[in-house]
Short mmCIF file of C-alpha atoms in Angstrom, two decimals:
data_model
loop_
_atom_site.label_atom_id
_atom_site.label_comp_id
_atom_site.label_asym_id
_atom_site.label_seq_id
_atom_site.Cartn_x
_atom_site.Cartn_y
_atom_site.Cartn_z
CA UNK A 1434 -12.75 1.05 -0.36
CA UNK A 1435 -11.68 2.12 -3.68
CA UNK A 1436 -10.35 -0.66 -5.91
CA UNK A 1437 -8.28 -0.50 -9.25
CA UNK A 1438 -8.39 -3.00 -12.00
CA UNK A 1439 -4.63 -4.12 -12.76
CA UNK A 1440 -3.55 -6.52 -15.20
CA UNK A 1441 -2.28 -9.03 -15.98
CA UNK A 1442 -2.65 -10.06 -12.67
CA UNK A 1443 1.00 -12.63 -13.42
CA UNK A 1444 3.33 -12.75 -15.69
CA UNK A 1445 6.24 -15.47 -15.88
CA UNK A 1446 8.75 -14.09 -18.23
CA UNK A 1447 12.44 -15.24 -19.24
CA UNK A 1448 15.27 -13.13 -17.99
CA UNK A 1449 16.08 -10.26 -20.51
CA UNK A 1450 12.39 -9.81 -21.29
CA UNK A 1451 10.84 -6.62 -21.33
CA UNK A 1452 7.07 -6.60 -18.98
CA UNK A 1453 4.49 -4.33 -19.12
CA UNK A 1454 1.64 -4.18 -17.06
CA UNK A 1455 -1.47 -1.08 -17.03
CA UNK A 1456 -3.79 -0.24 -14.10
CA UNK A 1457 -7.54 1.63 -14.91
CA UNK A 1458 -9.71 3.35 -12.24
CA UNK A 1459 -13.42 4.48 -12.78
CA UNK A 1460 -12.18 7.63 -11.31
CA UNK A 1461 -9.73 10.29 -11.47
CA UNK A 1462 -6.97 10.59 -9.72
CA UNK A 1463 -4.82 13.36 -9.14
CA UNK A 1464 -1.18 11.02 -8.95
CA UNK A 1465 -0.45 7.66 -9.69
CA UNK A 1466 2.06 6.01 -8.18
CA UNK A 1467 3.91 2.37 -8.66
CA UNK A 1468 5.05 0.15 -5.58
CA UNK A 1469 6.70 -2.83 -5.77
CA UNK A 1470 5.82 -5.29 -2.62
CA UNK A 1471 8.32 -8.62 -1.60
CA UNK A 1472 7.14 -10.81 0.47
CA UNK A 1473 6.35 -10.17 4.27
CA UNK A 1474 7.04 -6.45 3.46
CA UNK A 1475 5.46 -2.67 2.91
CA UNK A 1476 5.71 -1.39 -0.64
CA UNK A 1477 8.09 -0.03 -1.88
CA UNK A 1478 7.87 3.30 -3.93
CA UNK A 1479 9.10 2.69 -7.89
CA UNK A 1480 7.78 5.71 -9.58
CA UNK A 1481 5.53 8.52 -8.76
CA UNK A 1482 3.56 10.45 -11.56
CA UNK A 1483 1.54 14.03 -11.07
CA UNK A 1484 0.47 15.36 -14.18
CA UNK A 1485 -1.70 13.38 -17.06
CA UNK A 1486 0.68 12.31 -19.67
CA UNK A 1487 3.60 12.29 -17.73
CA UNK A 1488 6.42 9.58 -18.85
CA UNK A 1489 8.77 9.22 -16.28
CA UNK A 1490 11.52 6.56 -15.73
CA UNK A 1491 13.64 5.58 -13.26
CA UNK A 1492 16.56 3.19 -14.15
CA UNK A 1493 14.84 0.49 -16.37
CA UNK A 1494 11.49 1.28 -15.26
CA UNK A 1495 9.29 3.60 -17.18
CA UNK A 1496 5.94 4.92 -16.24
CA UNK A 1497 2.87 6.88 -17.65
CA UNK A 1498 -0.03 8.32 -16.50
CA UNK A 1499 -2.90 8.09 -18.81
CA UNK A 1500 -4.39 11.44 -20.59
CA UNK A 1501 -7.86 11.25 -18.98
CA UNK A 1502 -6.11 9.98 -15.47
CA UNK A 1503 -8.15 7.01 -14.79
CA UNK A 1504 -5.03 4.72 -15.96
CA UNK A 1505 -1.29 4.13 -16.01
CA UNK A 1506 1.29 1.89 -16.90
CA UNK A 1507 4.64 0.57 -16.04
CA UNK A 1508 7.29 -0.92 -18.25
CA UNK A 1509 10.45 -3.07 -17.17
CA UNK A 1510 12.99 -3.32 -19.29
CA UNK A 1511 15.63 -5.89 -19.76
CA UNK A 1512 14.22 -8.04 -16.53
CA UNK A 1513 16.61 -9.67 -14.30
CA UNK A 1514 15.59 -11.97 -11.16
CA UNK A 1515 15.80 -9.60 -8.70
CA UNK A 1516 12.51 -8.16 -10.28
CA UNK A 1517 10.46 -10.61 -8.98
CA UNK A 1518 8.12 -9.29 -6.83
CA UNK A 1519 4.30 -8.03 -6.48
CA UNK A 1520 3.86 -4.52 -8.40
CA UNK A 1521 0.77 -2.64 -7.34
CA UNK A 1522 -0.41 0.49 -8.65
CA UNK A 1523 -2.21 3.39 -6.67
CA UNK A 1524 -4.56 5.97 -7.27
CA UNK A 1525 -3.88 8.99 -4.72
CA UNK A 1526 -7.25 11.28 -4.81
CA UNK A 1527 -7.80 14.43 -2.01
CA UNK A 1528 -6.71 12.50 0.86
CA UNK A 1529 -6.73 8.64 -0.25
CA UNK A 1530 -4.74 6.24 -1.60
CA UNK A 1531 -5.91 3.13 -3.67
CA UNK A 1532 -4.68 0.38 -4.62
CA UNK A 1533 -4.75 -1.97 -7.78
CA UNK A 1534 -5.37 -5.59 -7.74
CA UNK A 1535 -1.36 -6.27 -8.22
CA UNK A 1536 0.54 -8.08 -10.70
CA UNK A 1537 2.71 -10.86 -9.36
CA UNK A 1538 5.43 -11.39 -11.55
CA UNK A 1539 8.13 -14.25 -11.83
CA UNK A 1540 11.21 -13.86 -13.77
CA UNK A 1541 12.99 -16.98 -15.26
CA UNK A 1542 16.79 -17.44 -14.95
CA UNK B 477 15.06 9.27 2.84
CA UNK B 478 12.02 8.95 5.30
CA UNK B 479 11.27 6.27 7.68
CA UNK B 480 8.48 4.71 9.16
CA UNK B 481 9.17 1.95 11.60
CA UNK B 482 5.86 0.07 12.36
CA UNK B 483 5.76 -2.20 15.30
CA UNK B 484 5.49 -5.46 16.05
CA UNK B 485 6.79 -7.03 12.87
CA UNK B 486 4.52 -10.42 14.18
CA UNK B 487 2.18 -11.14 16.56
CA UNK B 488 0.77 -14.31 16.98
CA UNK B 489 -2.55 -14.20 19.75
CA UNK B 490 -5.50 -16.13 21.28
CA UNK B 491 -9.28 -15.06 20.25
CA UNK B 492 -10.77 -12.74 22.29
CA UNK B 493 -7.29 -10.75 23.16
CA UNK B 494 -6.21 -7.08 21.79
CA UNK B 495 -3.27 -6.56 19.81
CA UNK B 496 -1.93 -3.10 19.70
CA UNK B 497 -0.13 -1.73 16.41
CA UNK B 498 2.31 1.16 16.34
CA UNK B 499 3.09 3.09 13.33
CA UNK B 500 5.99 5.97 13.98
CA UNK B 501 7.46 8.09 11.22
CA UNK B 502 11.39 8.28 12.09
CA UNK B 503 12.36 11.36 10.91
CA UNK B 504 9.12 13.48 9.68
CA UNK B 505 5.81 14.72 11.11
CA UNK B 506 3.21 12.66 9.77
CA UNK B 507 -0.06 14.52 9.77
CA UNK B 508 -1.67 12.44 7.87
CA UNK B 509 -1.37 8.19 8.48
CA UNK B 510 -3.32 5.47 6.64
CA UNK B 511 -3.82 2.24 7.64
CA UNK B 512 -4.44 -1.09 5.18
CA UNK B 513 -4.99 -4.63 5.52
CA UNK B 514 -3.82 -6.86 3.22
CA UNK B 515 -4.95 -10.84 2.93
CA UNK B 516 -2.83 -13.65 1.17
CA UNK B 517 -2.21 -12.94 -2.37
CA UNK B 518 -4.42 -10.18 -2.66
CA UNK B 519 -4.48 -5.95 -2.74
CA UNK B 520 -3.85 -3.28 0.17
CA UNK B 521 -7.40 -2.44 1.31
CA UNK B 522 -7.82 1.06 2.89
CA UNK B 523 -9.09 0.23 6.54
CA UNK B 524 -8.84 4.07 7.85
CA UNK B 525 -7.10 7.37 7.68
CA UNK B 526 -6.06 9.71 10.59
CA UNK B 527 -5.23 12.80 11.17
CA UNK B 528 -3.55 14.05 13.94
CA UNK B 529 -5.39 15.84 16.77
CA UNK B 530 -8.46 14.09 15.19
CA UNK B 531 -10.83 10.68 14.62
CA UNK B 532 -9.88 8.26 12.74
CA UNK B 533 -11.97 8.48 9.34
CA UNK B 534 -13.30 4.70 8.38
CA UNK B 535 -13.83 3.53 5.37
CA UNK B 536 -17.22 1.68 4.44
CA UNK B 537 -17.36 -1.71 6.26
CA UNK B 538 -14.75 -1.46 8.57
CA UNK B 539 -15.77 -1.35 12.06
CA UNK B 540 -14.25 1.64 14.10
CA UNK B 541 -15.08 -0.07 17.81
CA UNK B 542 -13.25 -3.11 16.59
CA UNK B 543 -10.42 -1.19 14.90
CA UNK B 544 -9.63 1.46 17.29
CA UNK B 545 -6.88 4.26 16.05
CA UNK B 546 -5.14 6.72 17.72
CA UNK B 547 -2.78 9.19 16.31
CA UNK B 548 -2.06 11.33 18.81
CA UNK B 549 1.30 12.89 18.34
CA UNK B 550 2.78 13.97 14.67
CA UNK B 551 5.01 10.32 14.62
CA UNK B 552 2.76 7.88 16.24
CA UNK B 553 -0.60 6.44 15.70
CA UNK B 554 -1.95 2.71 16.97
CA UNK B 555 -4.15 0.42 15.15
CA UNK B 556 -5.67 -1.16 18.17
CA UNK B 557 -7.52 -4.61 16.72
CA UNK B 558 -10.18 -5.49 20.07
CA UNK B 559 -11.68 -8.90 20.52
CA UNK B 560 -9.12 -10.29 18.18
CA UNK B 561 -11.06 -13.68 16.23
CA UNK B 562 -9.45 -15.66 13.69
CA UNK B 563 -10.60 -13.86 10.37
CA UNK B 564 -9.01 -10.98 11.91
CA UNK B 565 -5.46 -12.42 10.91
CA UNK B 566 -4.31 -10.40 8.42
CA UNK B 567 -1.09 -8.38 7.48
CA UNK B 568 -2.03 -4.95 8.29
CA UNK B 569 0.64 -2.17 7.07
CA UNK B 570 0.22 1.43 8.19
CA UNK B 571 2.09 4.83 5.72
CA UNK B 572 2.72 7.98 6.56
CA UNK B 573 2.35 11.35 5.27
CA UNK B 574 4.63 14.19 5.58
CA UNK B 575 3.46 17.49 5.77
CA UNK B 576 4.57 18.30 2.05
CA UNK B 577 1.46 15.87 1.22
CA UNK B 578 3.23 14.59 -1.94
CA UNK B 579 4.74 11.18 -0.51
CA UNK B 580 3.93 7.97 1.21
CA UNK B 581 5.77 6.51 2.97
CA UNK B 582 4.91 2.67 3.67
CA UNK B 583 5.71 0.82 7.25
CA UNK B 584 6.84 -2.67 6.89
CA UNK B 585 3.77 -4.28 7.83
CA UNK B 586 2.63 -6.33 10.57
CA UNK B 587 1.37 -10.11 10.12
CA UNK B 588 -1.66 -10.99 12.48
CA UNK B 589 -2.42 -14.40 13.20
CA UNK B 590 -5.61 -15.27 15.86
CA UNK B 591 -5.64 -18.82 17.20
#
């Protein structure tokens, strides 16, 4: 299947610290979408994005979906521990979903 | 907001045995289910889609006689893995989609282990 690039593929930041982390496809997709995934779990849906140049945020996230829709990225602001986790990014086309490469990240107390 | 229980959470099994999956969506009709596998540390990789009523569509290098799925009422499908070996094991989640078609919605995964 269908595979996005993601980077940086981990990030160990200090508490407080503001991450940022961008996902590019060869392809278009129609929605992009932002999961964050904890260990021995599903994903978990973060932010959802339809339309190219979108900026949406939800609490201390924030999210955009690239002009030409082949990338995205997602900000967290103001980390605290409880963001550790793995963040993936998808690509939903007619009837698929794909997934980025993930980007495990580690927040310092 | 919606559910979708997925079923066993674990399963540990010999080689050669079939494990049986079950994906249900709690409170929607799913017409649409996907299935992934996922191995240590790396992405969700689209195994197969289904729709309901329908076959399973595979995607490229997954084999459909070892990976059998059924979906044949709008909250259930099975991810049947046959012949189970050991570089089968794998966490293997399964998501839902409503009829709306705008959300996923993302079981919480079952980890496979083969002895």
């Amino acid at each position: 299947g269908q595979q996005l690039n993601q980077s940086p593929q981990s990030m160990f930041i200090q508490e407080g610290e503001d991450v940022s982390m961008n996902c590019t496809s060869s392809s278009i997709f129609n929605t992009w979408l932002w999961y964050k995934q904890e260990p021995g779990e599903g994903p978990v849906l973060l932010i959802a994005l339809y339309k190219a140049g979108e900026l949406t945020s939800n609490g201390r996230l924030t999210a955009q979906f690239g002009i030409t829709r082949k990338d995205s990225f997602l900000n967290i602001s103001a980390s605290i521990p409880s963001d550790v986790g793995i963040y993936f990014c998808a690509g939903q086309g007619a009837n698929n979903l794909f997934f980025g490469t993930g980007t495990r990240l580690t927040v310092i107390p | 907001g919606a559910v979708v229980s997925q079923h066993p959470s674990r399963v540990i099994c010999k080689s050669g045995t079939s494990v049986k999956i079950e994906c249900r969506s709690l409170d929607f009709q799913a017409t649409t289910m996907f299935w992934y596998r996922q191995f240590p540390k790396q992405s969700l990789m689209l195994m197969a889609t289904s729709n309901e009523g329908s076959k399973a569509t595979y995607e490229q290098g997954v084999e459909k006689d070892k990976f059998l799925i059924n979906h044949a009422s709008l909250t259930l499908s099975t991810l049947t893995v046959t012949s189970a070996h050991p570089e089968d094991s794998s966490f293997y989640i399964c998501s839902a989609r409503g009829g709306n078609g705008e959300k996923l919605f993302f079981g919480s995964g079952t980890q496979l282990s083969v002895l």
